[in-house]
Structure formats: structure tokens, C-alpha cells
Amino acid sequence: MPGTPPPLGTLAGHLIRRIRDEGPLRLSTFMAEALGHPTLGYYTTRDPLGAAGDFTTAPEISQMFGELLGLWCAQAWLALGSPAPLHLVELGPGRGTLMADALRAMARVPGLTQALRVHMVETSPSLRARQRATLAALPAAAQPPHPIAWADSLAVVPEGPLLVLANEFFDALPIRQMQKTARGWAERCVTWLEPESRFAWTLDAGGGAALLVPPDLRDAPEGAVVELCPAALTVAGEIGRRLATHPGAALVVDYGYDARPLGDTLQAVRGHAYAVVLDDPGQADLTAHVDFRTLAATAVAAGARSHGIVEQGALLHRLGIQQRAAALKRGAAAPQAHAIDLALDRLAAPDQMGRLFKALALTSPGAPPPAGFEPSEG
């Protein structure tokens, strides 16, 4: 609350000490601390998903989402020549719901479950515990024969053929923001105002901000904001490198844009409602729109091939979500059938998640276009 200094032992108190010692913090530093501080960060201290949390992701809306992504993986595996072993990696796996639904769907394909080495890339201790419980409840036929592994990053996953799933992962990675001023480009930073006892925005004109802005955007008008996500490009480069040296594919689903715009997309969500970004750090989710074009270009520069970008609704329809919904509704009571229809709309309708959320596929250079990304369909 403005006017009241945060108590010691809170994330806000930790950030204030850093600002007093180091000066204003880059937005990327503020986000990294707010979301991922080892003991005080948003993701390390709670399960943020579901009705009791702050937001709901597609896998939590309906099993159809994870099942279709699992079948997408199965088709990709077959197209790659059914390599074994196969590393199946999920980045930011939430509660493990997507992976559980995907593994149940993949169990229908002979030999695939036995080939899998599953890796969950997750840094949150509370979410890791939830993922373990979710996956332990899988039926025996869907349980991979090798123990599921947890990792802090993709970089520590063993080399080899791989499939990567990343649903609402890249939007939560820390961003930097550059703002055009009357004197040129400056970086948006976070400071602490002592008299008012609150966090506030400030601008740092040093550090070569103009050099970080893409050349095609440097002549933007005063007040324009350009967002950069170095962490996302590091991950995209690692995916591209692996796909260049091993057979595989990756599917990225997130909300964002397919052409680089100007603008501030940073948002905070708490209790399923928008919150003020700088209020109560560590108590709200912080995200920004994903720059799919730059993500794809980075992976391609590292050796991968890109496919897309397509809207989530279009992809799900191509993968058969209407048929899957119809199958689930057969024999279902009226309330359950209505819930399935609502979930279908929420995932695929243009006025809900269907248009805002996009999908990008990446493959090894010699692999065919994956399901839903065939040239004739988009």
C-alpha cells in the first residue's frame, strides 16, 4: 500500500534493498525476481492455476487440448521415423495436466510410450510437486517405462531426438522495454519512491538503448515502446540448435502477435482480474505478448525450420477438436455436454482464445510440415 514501507522478509523489501544498493532495476530484473525469486517469487510460492488461483490455462479448461497436442506429438514421431529413445520435453508444465492428457493420447500409438523419455522443465517447487502427483495418477498403459525427470532448463536435457511442447511458457519470461523519448531511446526501469513508499517507472537513457531497438523500429514516434525478451531468444536458439542436430519438432502455443508491433503489452493478473504491474510484486502473475516472428527467426538462425504462425482456434480445428468434442458428448448428460461446448468455444472461438493465442511449429530441416501446419491448410 502506498505510504507504508513493505515489511522485511517480503519480496518488495528485497527489491527495495536492491534498488537502494544498485539503483533502478531493469524491468527484466524486476520480473525475474517477482516471478522466480527462489523463496519469495510468485511461481515458487504457490500454485497459481485454477479457480482458486489467478489464471486458467488451456489444459485446465478441457482434456481436449492436451489430447490433441499429444496426438500432434504422435504424428510428428511417426513422421520422423519413430526414433527411440525420444525425449519429450514440456517447458513450463503448470500442474502437469497437459502432459498427463498428452501421454494418455500417445498411449494409443504402438511403441510410442515405450520410446519416451519425459522431461518436465520447471523451476517452481510447488508446481513440481503438483506435476508429480498428476502424472503418478496416470493409468499404467500411459506411464512411460523410464522415470519422468525434472529439469531447471532445456539446456540440461540430454541430447537426442526430441519433441518440445511449450504452452503459455514464453509469455512469462522476463522482458525489457525501450521507450522513445524526445532525446532518443531509453530503457524503462523500476525505482522506489521513498516519500510515497511505492514502486514507480523511470527511464535510463544510458546503456545503448537505441542499439537494442530493431533497426526497422528506431524511427518510431516519441512515446513508442519496444519490447525485447532475451530469455525467450535463448530458449528458441537452444531449440533450434537441437533440431538442427537431431530429428525432432517443437510446438509453441501462447498469446502474442505475428508481426512486430510497437506498444506496452506487460500485464499483471491476480484473482482472474487485471492488477497494477508494480503493486505487490510477487503476488500477481506478470506476462507480456510473445513476439512469434522473432522467436521463429531465432530458431531458424540456429538451424531449425519454422512452420506457421497459425491461430490457436485454426490449429485445434485442423487437429480435430470438433470431432473430439462430439465423441466426448456421446452418452454425456446434458450438463456435461453443455460444459464440453463451452470449453470448445473458449479454446477455439475467435472472440475467446482462438484468435489471440497463436501456434508456431519448429522442426528439423528435413522433417515434413507437422499436423495442422501443412501448406495447403495455411
Tab-separated table of C-alpha atoms in Angstrom:
chain	number	residue	atom	x	y	z
A	1	MET	CA	0.000	0.000	0.000
A	2	PRO	CA	1.411	3.416	-0.949
A	3	GLY	CA	2.679	5.287	2.056
A	4	THR	CA	3.536	2.143	4.034
A	5	PRO	CA	7.010	0.615	3.566
A	6	PRO	CA	6.894	-3.163	2.925
A	7	PRO	CA	7.917	-5.315	5.893
A	8	LEU	CA	11.259	-7.062	5.985
A	9	GLY	CA	11.277	-10.583	4.598
A	10	THR	CA	8.948	-9.742	1.719
A	11	LEU	CA	9.827	-9.665	-1.967
A	12	ALA	CA	9.047	-5.952	-2.038
A	13	GLY	CA	11.523	-5.391	0.780
A	14	HIS	CA	14.140	-7.403	-1.093
A	15	LEU	CA	13.593	-5.335	-4.253
A	16	ILE	CA	13.826	-2.070	-2.317
A	17	ARG	CA	17.181	-3.119	-0.908
A	18	ARG	CA	18.431	-3.978	-4.403
A	19	ILE	CA	17.300	-0.584	-5.732
A	20	ARG	CA	18.988	1.230	-2.839
A	21	ASP	CA	22.210	-0.702	-3.468
A	22	GLU	CA	22.222	-0.826	-7.276
A	23	GLY	CA	19.899	1.915	-8.477
A	24	PRO	CA	16.772	1.428	-10.635
A	25	LEU	CA	16.265	-2.148	-11.862
A	26	ARG	CA	15.677	-3.140	-15.448
A	27	LEU	CA	12.148	-4.439	-15.996
A	28	SER	CA	13.612	-7.839	-16.834
A	29	THR	CA	15.318	-7.952	-13.424
A	30	PHE	CA	12.137	-6.848	-11.658
A	31	MET	CA	10.128	-9.545	-13.475
A	32	ALA	CA	12.703	-12.253	-12.837
A	33	GLU	CA	12.670	-11.500	-9.119
A	34	ALA	CA	8.896	-11.070	-8.897
A	35	LEU	CA	8.197	-14.361	-10.663
A	36	GLY	CA	11.180	-16.549	-9.861
A	37	HIS	CA	12.919	-15.471	-6.639
A	38	PRO	CA	13.969	-18.770	-5.014
A	39	THR	CA	11.953	-18.254	-1.819
A	40	LEU	CA	9.714	-15.215	-2.376
A	41	GLY	CA	8.797	-15.321	-6.077
A	42	TYR	CA	5.295	-15.713	-7.442
A	43	TYR	CA	5.835	-19.110	-9.055
A	44	THR	CA	7.995	-20.530	-6.275
A	45	THR	CA	5.481	-19.871	-3.506
A	46	ARG	CA	2.145	-21.056	-4.906
A	47	ASP	CA	0.052	-22.953	-7.421
A	48	PRO	CA	-1.327	-20.027	-9.445
A	49	LEU	CA	-3.708	-22.028	-11.631
A	50	GLY	CA	-7.405	-22.729	-11.457
A	51	ALA	CA	-10.442	-21.100	-9.885
A	52	ALA	CA	-8.655	-20.653	-6.560
A	53	GLY	CA	-5.578	-19.183	-8.254
A	54	ASP	CA	-5.019	-16.254	-10.577
A	55	PHE	CA	-5.492	-17.631	-14.099
A	56	THR	CA	-6.567	-20.697	-16.065
A	57	THR	CA	-4.634	-22.172	-18.997
A	58	ALA	CA	-5.967	-24.194	-21.923
A	59	PRO	CA	-5.125	-27.647	-20.469
A	60	GLU	CA	-7.170	-26.807	-17.369
A	61	ILE	CA	-10.180	-25.816	-19.495
A	62	SER	CA	-10.565	-29.201	-21.168
A	63	GLN	CA	-8.782	-32.500	-21.664
A	64	MET	CA	-9.283	-31.971	-25.405
A	65	PHE	CA	-6.390	-29.524	-25.582
A	66	GLY	CA	-3.757	-31.866	-24.132
A	67	GLU	CA	-5.106	-34.861	-26.010
A	68	LEU	CA	-4.831	-33.087	-29.356
A	69	LEU	CA	-1.296	-31.920	-28.587
A	70	GLY	CA	-0.435	-35.494	-27.624
A	71	LEU	CA	-1.722	-36.765	-30.954
A	72	TRP	CA	0.236	-33.957	-32.647
A	73	CYS	CA	3.352	-35.364	-30.981
A	74	ALA	CA	2.445	-38.891	-32.067
A	75	GLN	CA	2.093	-37.826	-35.684
A	76	ALA	CA	5.381	-35.941	-35.510
A	77	TRP	CA	7.113	-39.013	-34.069
A	78	LEU	CA	5.801	-41.221	-36.867
A	79	ALA	CA	6.836	-38.670	-39.491
A	80	LEU	CA	10.349	-38.629	-38.043
A	81	GLY	CA	10.650	-42.388	-38.489
A	82	SER	CA	9.696	-43.374	-34.927
A	83	PRO	CA	13.080	-42.724	-33.265
A	84	ALA	CA	13.787	-44.406	-29.944
A	85	PRO	CA	14.631	-43.193	-27.440
A	86	LEU	CA	12.684	-39.947	-27.852
A	87	HIS	CA	12.977	-37.051	-25.410
A	88	LEU	CA	9.556	-35.498	-24.797
A	89	VAL	CA	10.049	-32.101	-23.156
A	90	GLU	CA	7.454	-29.739	-21.768
A	91	LEU	CA	8.507	-26.209	-20.909
A	92	GLY	CA	6.564	-24.674	-18.018
A	93	PRO	CA	4.233	-27.644	-17.427
A	94	GLY	CA	1.821	-25.987	-14.981
A	95	ARG	CA	0.081	-28.664	-12.933
A	96	GLY	CA	1.113	-31.441	-15.332
A	97	THR	CA	-2.378	-31.576	-16.820
A	98	LEU	CA	-1.271	-31.108	-20.419
A	99	MET	CA	1.396	-33.780	-20.164
A	100	ALA	CA	-0.999	-36.236	-18.498
A	101	ASP	CA	-3.622	-35.770	-21.206
A	102	ALA	CA	-0.967	-35.936	-23.930
A	103	LEU	CA	0.504	-39.168	-22.561
A	104	ARG	CA	-2.936	-40.788	-22.416
A	105	ALA	CA	-3.483	-39.894	-26.072
A	106	MET	CA	0.004	-41.044	-27.115
A	107	ALA	CA	-0.534	-44.403	-25.431
A	108	ARG	CA	-2.857	-45.294	-28.330
A	109	VAL	CA	0.109	-45.348	-30.735
A	110	PRO	CA	2.007	-48.663	-30.572
A	111	GLY	CA	5.595	-48.324	-29.384
A	112	LEU	CA	5.484	-44.598	-28.621
A	113	THR	CA	5.106	-44.753	-24.844
A	114	GLN	CA	7.985	-47.219	-24.636
A	115	ALA	CA	10.219	-44.881	-26.634
A	116	LEU	CA	9.595	-41.859	-24.410
A	117	ARG	CA	11.969	-40.162	-22.006
A	118	VAL	CA	9.812	-37.439	-20.441
A	119	HIS	CA	11.390	-34.226	-19.125
A	120	MET	CA	9.449	-31.535	-17.272
A	121	VAL	CA	11.274	-28.188	-17.348
A	122	GLU	CA	10.022	-26.483	-14.200
A	123	THR	CA	11.709	-24.313	-11.551
A	124	SER	CA	8.810	-23.985	-9.077
A	125	PRO	CA	8.975	-26.478	-6.178
A	126	SER	CA	5.228	-26.229	-5.547
A	127	LEU	CA	4.363	-26.854	-9.183
A	128	ARG	CA	6.847	-29.719	-9.422
A	129	ALA	CA	5.046	-31.403	-6.532
A	130	ARG	CA	1.700	-30.908	-8.241
A	131	GLN	CA	3.063	-32.280	-11.529
A	132	ARG	CA	4.416	-35.389	-9.813
A	133	ALA	CA	1.032	-36.090	-8.257
A	134	THR	CA	-0.793	-35.550	-11.552
A	135	LEU	CA	1.494	-37.845	-13.536
A	136	ALA	CA	1.593	-40.510	-10.833
A	137	ALA	CA	-2.175	-40.873	-11.257
A	138	LEU	CA	-1.898	-41.848	-14.931
A	139	PRO	CA	-3.153	-45.317	-15.866
A	140	ALA	CA	-0.434	-47.922	-16.215
A	141	ALA	CA	-0.753	-48.054	-20.013
A	142	ALA	CA	0.138	-44.352	-20.267
A	143	GLN	CA	3.068	-44.450	-17.844
A	144	PRO	CA	6.422	-44.290	-19.665
A	145	PRO	CA	8.712	-47.158	-18.607
A	146	HIS	CA	11.507	-44.732	-17.718
A	147	PRO	CA	11.136	-42.380	-14.725
A	148	ILE	CA	9.929	-38.899	-15.560
A	149	ALA	CA	12.686	-36.328	-14.993
A	150	TRP	CA	12.505	-32.702	-13.867
A	151	ALA	CA	14.966	-30.053	-15.035
A	152	ASP	CA	15.542	-26.348	-14.474
A	153	SER	CA	16.152	-25.656	-18.166
A	154	LEU	CA	16.131	-27.250	-21.598
A	155	ALA	CA	19.916	-26.954	-21.690
A	156	VAL	CA	20.327	-29.841	-19.226
A	157	VAL	CA	18.033	-32.243	-21.106
A	158	PRO	CA	20.172	-34.948	-22.783
A	159	GLU	CA	20.886	-34.673	-26.488
A	160	GLY	CA	18.946	-36.813	-28.945
A	161	PRO	CA	15.686	-36.938	-30.913
A	162	LEU	CA	13.123	-34.752	-29.185
A	163	LEU	CA	9.670	-33.247	-29.158
A	164	VAL	CA	9.091	-29.996	-27.266
A	165	LEU	CA	5.776	-28.610	-26.036
A	166	ALA	CA	5.577	-25.041	-24.730
A	167	ASN	CA	2.104	-23.826	-23.818
A	168	GLU	CA	1.960	-20.397	-22.175
A	169	PHE	CA	5.649	-20.598	-21.335
A	170	PHE	CA	7.250	-17.785	-23.301
A	171	ASP	CA	4.765	-15.107	-22.175
A	172	ALA	CA	6.052	-15.316	-18.591
A	173	LEU	CA	9.736	-14.852	-19.426
A	174	PRO	CA	11.220	-11.504	-18.326
A	175	ILE	CA	11.153	-8.714	-20.897
A	176	ARG	CA	12.978	-5.430	-21.389
A	177	GLN	CA	11.175	-2.317	-22.621
A	178	MET	CA	12.692	0.533	-24.625
A	179	GLN	CA	10.778	3.826	-24.840
A	180	LYS	CA	11.268	6.614	-27.378
A	181	THR	CA	11.723	9.995	-25.712
A	182	ALA	CA	12.346	13.498	-27.039
A	183	ARG	CA	16.074	12.777	-26.655
A	184	GLY	CA	16.044	9.299	-28.148
A	185	TRP	CA	15.590	5.776	-26.850
A	186	ALA	CA	15.762	4.955	-23.142
A	187	GLU	CA	15.150	1.794	-21.135
A	188	ARG	CA	12.176	1.540	-18.789
A	189	CYS	CA	13.291	0.646	-15.278
A	190	VAL	CA	11.697	0.284	-11.858
A	191	THR	CA	12.647	2.502	-8.942
A	192	TRP	CA	11.429	3.072	-5.385
A	193	LEU	CA	9.993	6.419	-4.358
A	194	GLU	CA	10.891	6.925	-0.713
A	195	PRO	CA	8.442	9.711	0.199
A	196	GLU	CA	5.446	7.918	-1.351
A	197	SER	CA	6.679	4.414	-0.393
A	198	ARG	CA	5.847	2.886	-3.761
A	199	PHE	CA	7.475	1.420	-6.834
A	200	ALA	CA	7.447	3.605	-9.944
A	201	TRP	CA	8.666	3.679	-13.532
A	202	THR	CA	11.770	5.597	-14.525
A	203	LEU	CA	13.866	5.855	-17.692
A	204	ASP	CA	17.557	5.098	-18.162
A	205	ALA	CA	18.993	6.812	-21.225
A	206	GLY	CA	22.371	5.111	-20.843
A	207	GLY	CA	23.361	1.588	-21.746
A	208	GLY	CA	22.939	1.892	-25.514
A	209	ALA	CA	19.153	1.502	-25.533
A	210	ALA	CA	18.949	2.672	-29.149
A	211	LEU	CA	21.261	-0.132	-30.267
A	212	LEU	CA	18.917	-2.721	-28.764
A	213	VAL	CA	15.907	-1.498	-30.730
A	214	PRO	CA	15.477	-3.328	-34.072
A	215	PRO	CA	16.598	-1.058	-36.938
A	216	ASP	CA	13.152	-1.028	-38.573
A	217	LEU	CA	11.638	0.420	-35.382
A	218	ARG	CA	14.229	3.053	-34.449
A	219	ASP	CA	12.351	5.863	-36.212
A	220	ALA	CA	9.193	5.242	-34.176
A	221	PRO	CA	7.414	8.324	-32.782
A	222	GLU	CA	8.028	9.732	-29.325
A	223	GLY	CA	6.320	7.662	-26.642
A	224	ALA	CA	6.588	4.376	-28.555
A	225	VAL	CA	7.564	1.272	-26.578
A	226	VAL	CA	9.501	-1.681	-27.955
A	227	GLU	CA	9.613	-4.949	-26.008
A	228	LEU	CA	12.538	-7.386	-26.109
A	229	CYS	CA	12.744	-10.806	-24.488
A	230	PRO	CA	16.352	-12.058	-24.365
A	231	ALA	CA	15.372	-15.106	-22.291
A	232	ALA	CA	12.895	-16.239	-24.952
A	233	LEU	CA	15.511	-15.934	-27.668
A	234	THR	CA	17.951	-18.018	-25.625
A	235	VAL	CA	15.398	-20.832	-25.377
A	236	ALA	CA	14.424	-20.519	-29.046
A	237	GLY	CA	18.083	-20.694	-30.017
A	238	GLU	CA	18.566	-23.840	-27.931
A	239	ILE	CA	15.529	-25.480	-29.533
A	240	GLY	CA	16.809	-24.531	-32.978
A	241	ARG	CA	20.278	-25.902	-32.251
A	242	ARG	CA	18.896	-29.229	-31.082
A	243	LEU	CA	16.556	-29.578	-34.054
A	244	ALA	CA	19.460	-28.818	-36.369
A	245	THR	CA	21.457	-31.734	-34.964
A	246	HIS	CA	18.740	-34.264	-34.050
A	247	PRO	CA	15.380	-35.238	-35.554
A	248	GLY	CA	12.522	-33.574	-33.761
A	249	ALA	CA	9.795	-30.962	-33.584
A	250	ALA	CA	8.545	-28.285	-31.226
A	251	LEU	CA	5.125	-26.724	-30.772
A	252	VAL	CA	4.763	-23.300	-29.147
A	253	VAL	CA	1.281	-22.104	-28.176
A	254	ASP	CA	0.886	-18.738	-26.493
A	255	TYR	CA	-0.794	-15.383	-26.768
A	256	GLY	CA	1.011	-12.841	-28.863
A	257	TYR	CA	1.423	-11.361	-32.303
A	258	ASP	CA	2.796	-12.498	-35.636
A	259	ALA	CA	4.109	-9.069	-36.708
A	260	ARG	CA	6.359	-6.971	-34.503
A	261	PRO	CA	4.293	-4.007	-33.252
A	262	LEU	CA	5.054	-1.074	-31.033
A	263	GLY	CA	3.390	-0.974	-27.647
A	264	ASP	CA	3.413	-1.958	-24.000
A	265	THR	CA	1.858	-5.436	-23.552
A	266	LEU	CA	3.062	-6.066	-19.996
A	267	GLN	CA	0.214	-7.051	-17.696
A	268	ALA	CA	-0.372	-8.314	-14.171
A	269	VAL	CA	-3.156	-10.758	-13.289
A	270	ARG	CA	-4.352	-11.571	-9.792
A	271	GLY	CA	-7.520	-13.390	-8.844
A	272	HIS	CA	-8.529	-13.687	-12.529
A	273	ALA	CA	-8.534	-9.886	-12.892
A	274	TYR	CA	-6.019	-7.342	-14.119
A	275	ALA	CA	-3.841	-5.729	-11.458
A	276	VAL	CA	-1.335	-2.853	-11.355
A	277	VAL	CA	2.029	-4.184	-12.565
A	278	LEU	CA	4.186	-2.562	-9.878
A	279	ASP	CA	1.855	-3.159	-6.924
A	280	ASP	CA	2.634	-6.061	-4.553
A	281	PRO	CA	5.462	-7.719	-6.540
A	282	GLY	CA	5.419	-11.469	-6.140
A	283	GLN	CA	1.666	-11.539	-5.559
A	284	ALA	CA	0.492	-11.392	-9.199
A	285	ASP	CA	1.378	-13.080	-12.462
A	286	LEU	CA	3.350	-10.898	-14.885
A	287	THR	CA	3.249	-11.632	-18.609
A	288	ALA	CA	3.767	-9.998	-21.993
A	289	HIS	CA	2.733	-10.861	-25.535
A	290	VAL	CA	5.048	-13.230	-27.384
A	291	ASP	CA	6.844	-11.970	-30.483
A	292	PHE	CA	6.386	-15.097	-32.598
A	293	ARG	CA	8.213	-13.773	-35.657
A	294	THR	CA	11.403	-13.047	-33.736
A	295	LEU	CA	11.080	-16.357	-31.889
A	296	ALA	CA	10.829	-18.238	-35.186
A	297	ALA	CA	13.669	-16.280	-36.791
A	298	THR	CA	15.947	-17.068	-33.850
A	299	ALA	CA	15.240	-20.795	-34.065
A	300	VAL	CA	15.745	-20.763	-37.829
A	301	ALA	CA	19.062	-18.938	-37.453
A	302	ALA	CA	20.140	-21.776	-35.130
A	303	GLY	CA	19.279	-24.381	-37.763
A	304	ALA	CA	15.600	-25.300	-37.364
A	305	ARG	CA	12.781	-24.944	-39.880
A	306	SER	CA	9.697	-22.923	-38.898
A	307	HIS	CA	6.038	-23.504	-39.769
A	308	GLY	CA	3.166	-21.147	-39.088
A	309	ILE	CA	2.209	-18.918	-37.397
A	310	VAL	CA	-1.453	-20.025	-37.103
A	311	GLU	CA	-4.208	-19.029	-34.710
A	312	GLN	CA	-4.920	-21.471	-31.889
A	313	GLY	CA	-8.519	-21.916	-32.993
A	314	ALA	CA	-7.487	-22.804	-36.534
A	315	LEU	CA	-4.895	-25.291	-35.305
A	316	LEU	CA	-7.304	-27.025	-32.938
A	317	HIS	CA	-9.939	-27.330	-35.662
A	318	ARG	CA	-7.348	-28.820	-38.035
A	319	LEU	CA	-6.334	-31.297	-35.354
A	320	GLY	CA	-9.946	-32.404	-34.886
A	321	ILE	CA	-11.265	-30.666	-31.786
A	322	GLN	CA	-14.857	-30.660	-33.070
A	323	GLN	CA	-14.740	-34.401	-33.645
A	324	ARG	CA	-13.199	-34.960	-30.222
A	325	ALA	CA	-15.874	-32.809	-28.585
A	326	ALA	CA	-18.590	-34.783	-30.362
A	327	ALA	CA	-17.077	-38.059	-29.137
A	328	LEU	CA	-16.952	-36.814	-25.546
A	329	LYS	CA	-20.562	-35.659	-25.738
A	330	ARG	CA	-21.864	-39.046	-26.862
A	331	GLY	CA	-23.591	-40.540	-23.871
A	332	ALA	CA	-22.886	-37.500	-21.698
A	333	ALA	CA	-25.624	-35.961	-19.588
A	334	ALA	CA	-26.926	-32.569	-20.677
A	335	PRO	CA	-24.858	-30.546	-18.149
A	336	GLN	CA	-21.645	-32.314	-19.167
A	337	ALA	CA	-22.415	-31.875	-22.873
A	338	HIS	CA	-23.014	-28.171	-22.303
A	339	ALA	CA	-19.706	-27.890	-20.444
A	340	ILE	CA	-17.912	-29.507	-23.385
A	341	ASP	CA	-19.478	-26.996	-25.772
A	342	LEU	CA	-18.411	-24.117	-23.530
A	343	ALA	CA	-14.860	-25.467	-23.382
A	344	LEU	CA	-14.765	-25.851	-27.165
A	345	ASP	CA	-15.811	-22.225	-27.598
A	346	ARG	CA	-13.356	-20.967	-25.016
A	347	LEU	CA	-10.426	-22.755	-26.642
A	348	ALA	CA	-11.228	-22.139	-30.301
A	349	ALA	CA	-13.699	-19.290	-30.777
A	350	PRO	CA	-12.181	-16.137	-32.333
A	351	ASP	CA	-13.647	-13.899	-29.622
A	352	GLN	CA	-12.097	-16.015	-26.863
A	353	MET	CA	-8.721	-17.809	-27.028
A	354	GLY	CA	-8.975	-18.862	-30.653
A	355	ARG	CA	-7.550	-15.709	-32.237
A	356	LEU	CA	-5.404	-14.079	-29.539
A	357	PHE	CA	-3.444	-17.298	-28.974
A	358	LYS	CA	-1.098	-18.372	-31.757
A	359	ALA	CA	0.838	-21.532	-32.564
A	360	LEU	CA	4.303	-21.924	-34.061
A	361	ALA	CA	5.863	-25.219	-35.088
A	362	LEU	CA	9.585	-25.849	-35.438
A	363	THR	CA	11.124	-28.973	-36.952
A	364	SER	CA	14.423	-30.449	-38.029
A	365	PRO	CA	15.375	-29.224	-41.512
A	366	GLY	CA	14.423	-32.438	-43.311
A	367	ALA	CA	11.170	-33.138	-41.495
A	368	PRO	CA	7.798	-32.724	-43.231
A	369	PRO	CA	5.396	-29.996	-42.077
A	370	PRO	CA	3.714	-31.169	-38.867
A	371	ALA	CA	-0.015	-31.726	-38.456
A	372	GLY	CA	-2.011	-28.518	-38.658
A	373	PHE	CA	0.786	-26.645	-40.440
A	374	GLU	CA	0.608	-28.219	-43.900
A	375	PRO	CA	0.990	-25.585	-46.674
A	376	SER	CA	-2.396	-26.415	-48.193
A	377	GLU	CA	-4.045	-25.539	-44.885
A	378	GLY	CA	-2.403	-22.204	-44.222
